[in-house]
Amino acid sequence: WIDSDEEVENEQNRRNEQVAEKALDDDIDSKVQYWIDCVRSSVPGAAILFVASHADRFDDDHLGGIVEARRRCQHMKDRILRREERRVYSLRKRLLKLESSHRADSPAAQRIRALLSPYRLPKLIFQNDGGPDAVMRISGTADRGFGALRERIINLATGRETECADFRRILSIATGREASAEAYDYPLFRGMVGSVIPPERLAIRALVREKRAKLQLLEWPSFMQMVEEELGYRPREADLNDSLRFLSRIGEICFFGETDALDDRPHVAAPRVDDVDIFYDSSDDEEAESSDDYTLAKCDIQFPASDDVSSIADLS
């Protein structure tokens, strides 16, 4: 027999636990899920590694100890994966509905297929080493966990880590078929860290850096001629195009690809070098833009004005 005071205390404890759990859910949604959505919309297919900080605060039993820390991390993992699975399942359901109503080639169906592509789904990376921790835990105060975090980031960035059971499960929902580890045997992160750079790209990068002080905007034919004169041979247009895209990705130049607005060559409408304005093509406008804010011509390549902003990564 339980007296009334003990019943009241148990009920109060149960309500406090519910309030704390609701606060944890709100914290996950506002501080973690919000940024997942931002990364998903800005960088499709991004690899997102989850890390829990302030691990030292759970060294004693004041907040529940390490057991409570692991419980919170596991709860965050479960909540994030459930939401992602529901989102993917909903998109898959909408796609099947469009296909069953003979609208498989509609713009809406094409957009959903793009969202469900393995190259656009975010790779949500947690701990899957069989240990008790669902998320990597670090502490700046105790200087703990950074060695393992550094190793994990390097493995991801260099493409050494290919296995992600959580992503394979989400991919199975998106495609409607089982995604085995053998079928999904490619890097989670497809960056340029650790990749071999062809000599021609390095030669063109050196040429760009040499000419940057004198030239800021070049048309495609002029750049082709300059490359041929400086390198002593005429590279294939496809190879040069690929090299320029690579230099654009690492921040050396601004280069935009093929378009049929002006002619069959790549071109870009570039803003003033010392401003940051919108790149656009006004070839279809009835009246050409007269403002000095834009250079509206067959400009293919823009060189940053100074070496201070010349590159994001030094690949030498």
Short mmCIF file of N, CA, C and O in Angstrom, two decimals, residues 105-149:
data_model
loop_
_atom_site.label_atom_id
_atom_site.label_comp_id
_atom_site.label_asym_id
_atom_site.label_seq_id
_atom_site.Cartn_x
_atom_site.Cartn_y
_atom_site.Cartn_z
N ASP A 105 6.67 12.06 -65.35
CA ASP A 105 7.60 13.00 -65.97
C ASP A 105 7.25 14.45 -65.66
O ASP A 105 7.78 15.36 -66.30
N SER A 106 6.37 14.68 -64.71
CA SER A 106 5.99 16.04 -64.35
C SER A 106 7.13 16.74 -63.62
O SER A 106 8.01 16.09 -63.04
N PRO A 107 7.14 18.07 -63.62
CA PRO A 107 8.20 18.80 -62.88
C PRO A 107 8.25 18.44 -61.41
O PRO A 107 9.34 18.35 -60.82
N ALA A 108 7.09 18.22 -60.80
CA ALA A 108 7.06 17.87 -59.38
C ALA A 108 7.75 16.53 -59.14
O ALA A 108 8.53 16.37 -58.19
N ALA A 109 7.48 15.54 -60.00
CA ALA A 109 8.10 14.22 -59.86
C ALA A 109 9.61 14.31 -60.07
O ALA A 109 10.39 13.64 -59.38
N GLN A 110 10.03 15.12 -61.02
CA GLN A 110 11.47 15.27 -61.26
C GLN A 110 12.17 15.92 -60.07
O GLN A 110 13.29 15.54 -59.72
N ARG A 111 11.51 16.89 -59.46
CA ARG A 111 12.10 17.53 -58.27
C ARG A 111 12.24 16.53 -57.13
O ARG A 111 13.25 16.52 -56.42
N ILE A 112 11.21 15.70 -56.93
CA ILE A 112 11.26 14.72 -55.84
C ILE A 112 12.36 13.69 -56.10
O ILE A 112 13.08 13.30 -55.18
N ARG A 113 12.50 13.25 -57.35
CA ARG A 113 13.57 12.30 -57.66
C ARG A 113 14.94 12.90 -57.36
O ARG A 113 15.84 12.22 -56.88
N ALA A 114 15.09 14.18 -57.67
CA ALA A 114 16.36 14.85 -57.37
C ALA A 114 16.61 14.88 -55.87
O ALA A 114 17.74 14.66 -55.40
N LEU A 115 15.57 15.15 -55.08
CA LEU A 115 15.73 15.21 -53.63
C LEU A 115 16.05 13.83 -53.04
O LEU A 115 16.72 13.73 -52.01
N LEU A 116 15.57 12.77 -53.68
CA LEU A 116 15.79 11.41 -53.19
C LEU A 116 17.06 10.79 -53.74
O LEU A 116 17.37 9.64 -53.41
N SER A 117 17.79 11.52 -54.55
CA SER A 117 19.04 10.99 -55.12
C SER A 117 20.07 10.76 -54.01
O SER A 117 20.19 11.57 -53.09
N PRO A 118 20.84 9.66 -54.08
CA PRO A 118 21.89 9.44 -53.07
C PRO A 118 22.90 10.56 -53.00
O PRO A 118 23.56 10.75 -51.98
N TYR A 119 23.04 11.32 -54.10
CA TYR A 119 24.01 12.41 -54.13
C TYR A 119 23.46 13.68 -53.50
O TYR A 119 24.20 14.65 -53.33
N ARG A 120 22.16 13.71 -53.17
CA ARG A 120 21.56 14.90 -52.56
C ARG A 120 21.10 14.66 -51.13
O ARG A 120 20.92 15.62 -50.38
N LEU A 121 20.92 13.41 -50.76
CA LEU A 121 20.52 13.13 -49.38
C LEU A 121 21.69 13.41 -48.44
O LEU A 121 22.83 13.05 -48.73
N PRO A 122 21.44 14.06 -47.30
CA PRO A 122 22.54 14.30 -46.36
C PRO A 122 23.01 13.00 -45.72
O PRO A 122 22.21 12.11 -45.43
N LYS A 123 24.31 12.89 -45.53
CA LYS A 123 24.88 11.72 -44.84
C LYS A 123 25.00 12.06 -43.36
O LYS A 123 25.91 12.79 -42.95
N LEU A 124 24.08 11.58 -42.56
CA LEU A 124 24.07 11.84 -41.13
C LEU A 124 24.95 10.81 -40.44
O LEU A 124 24.60 9.63 -40.37
N ILE A 125 26.09 11.24 -39.93
CA ILE A 125 27.12 10.32 -39.45
C ILE A 125 27.17 10.34 -37.93
O ILE A 125 27.47 11.38 -37.32
N PHE A 126 26.89 9.21 -37.33
CA PHE A 126 26.98 9.03 -35.88
C PHE A 126 28.05 7.98 -35.59
O PHE A 126 28.74 7.51 -36.48
N GLN A 127 28.17 7.61 -34.32
CA GLN A 127 29.08 6.55 -33.94
C GLN A 127 28.42 5.20 -34.24
O GLN A 127 27.32 4.92 -33.77
N ASN A 128 29.09 4.38 -35.01
CA ASN A 128 28.58 3.04 -35.31
C ASN A 128 29.68 2.00 -35.11
O ASN A 128 29.82 1.07 -35.89
N ASP A 129 30.47 2.20 -34.05
CA ASP A 129 31.57 1.28 -33.79
C ASP A 129 31.21 0.19 -32.80
O ASP A 129 32.07 -0.56 -32.34
N GLY A 130 29.91 0.10 -32.47
CA GLY A 130 29.48 -0.91 -31.52
C GLY A 130 29.67 -0.52 -30.08
O GLY A 130 29.35 -1.31 -29.18
N GLY A 131 30.17 0.67 -29.80
CA GLY A 131 30.37 1.13 -28.44
C GLY A 131 29.10 1.72 -27.84
O GLY A 131 28.06 1.80 -28.50
N PRO A 132 29.18 2.16 -26.60
CA PRO A 132 27.99 2.68 -25.92
C PRO A 132 27.61 4.10 -26.34
O PRO A 132 26.50 4.54 -26.06
N ASP A 133 28.52 4.82 -27.00
CA ASP A 133 28.26 6.21 -27.36
C ASP A 133 27.66 6.28 -28.75
O ASP A 133 28.21 5.74 -29.71
N ALA A 134 26.51 6.98 -28.87
CA ALA A 134 25.88 7.19 -30.17
C ALA A 134 26.51 8.36 -30.91
O ALA A 134 26.39 8.46 -32.13
N VAL A 135 27.16 9.27 -30.17
CA VAL A 135 27.76 10.47 -30.74
C VAL A 135 29.15 10.64 -30.12
O VAL A 135 29.36 10.32 -28.94
N MET A 136 30.08 11.14 -30.91
CA MET A 136 31.41 11.43 -30.37
C MET A 136 31.29 12.54 -29.32
O MET A 136 30.61 13.54 -29.52
N ARG A 137 31.95 12.35 -28.17
CA ARG A 137 31.87 13.31 -27.08
C ARG A 137 33.24 13.89 -26.81
O ARG A 137 34.22 13.16 -26.67
N ILE A 138 33.31 15.23 -26.76
CA ILE A 138 34.58 15.91 -26.54
C ILE A 138 34.44 16.90 -25.39
O ILE A 138 33.33 17.28 -25.01
N SER A 139 35.58 17.32 -24.87
CA SER A 139 35.59 18.31 -23.79
C SER A 139 36.78 19.24 -24.00
O SER A 139 37.94 18.79 -24.02
N GLY A 140 36.49 20.54 -24.17
CA GLY A 140 37.56 21.50 -24.28
C GLY A 140 38.23 21.76 -22.95
O GLY A 140 39.45 21.97 -22.87
N THR A 141 37.46 21.73 -21.88
CA THR A 141 38.02 21.97 -20.55
C THR A 141 38.99 20.86 -20.15
O THR A 141 40.09 21.14 -19.63
N ALA A 142 38.62 19.63 -20.40
CA ALA A 142 39.48 18.49 -20.05
C ALA A 142 40.39 18.07 -21.19
O ALA A 142 41.16 17.12 -21.03
N ASP A 143 40.28 18.77 -22.33
CA ASP A 143 41.09 18.43 -23.51
C ASP A 143 40.98 16.94 -23.83
O ASP A 143 41.96 16.21 -23.90
N ARG A 144 39.76 16.51 -24.06
CA ARG A 144 39.47 15.08 -24.23
C ARG A 144 38.66 14.84 -25.49
O ARG A 144 37.73 15.58 -25.80
N GLY A 145 39.04 13.84 -26.26
CA GLY A 145 38.28 13.43 -27.42
C GLY A 145 38.70 14.04 -28.74
O GLY A 145 38.20 13.63 -29.79
N PHE A 146 39.62 14.99 -28.73
CA PHE A 146 39.97 15.69 -29.97
C PHE A 146 40.83 14.83 -30.89
O PHE A 146 40.79 15.00 -32.11
N GLY A 147 41.63 13.95 -30.33
CA GLY A 147 42.43 13.06 -31.17
C GLY A 147 41.55 12.14 -32.00
O GLY A 147 41.77 12.00 -33.22
N ALA A 148 40.54 11.55 -31.37
CA ALA A 148 39.62 10.67 -32.11
C ALA A 148 38.80 11.46 -33.11
O ALA A 148 38.52 10.99 -34.23
N LEU A 149 38.41 12.68 -32.75
CA LEU A 149 37.65 13.52 -33.67
C LEU A 149 38.48 13.89 -34.89
O LEU A 149 37.98 13.85 -36.02
#
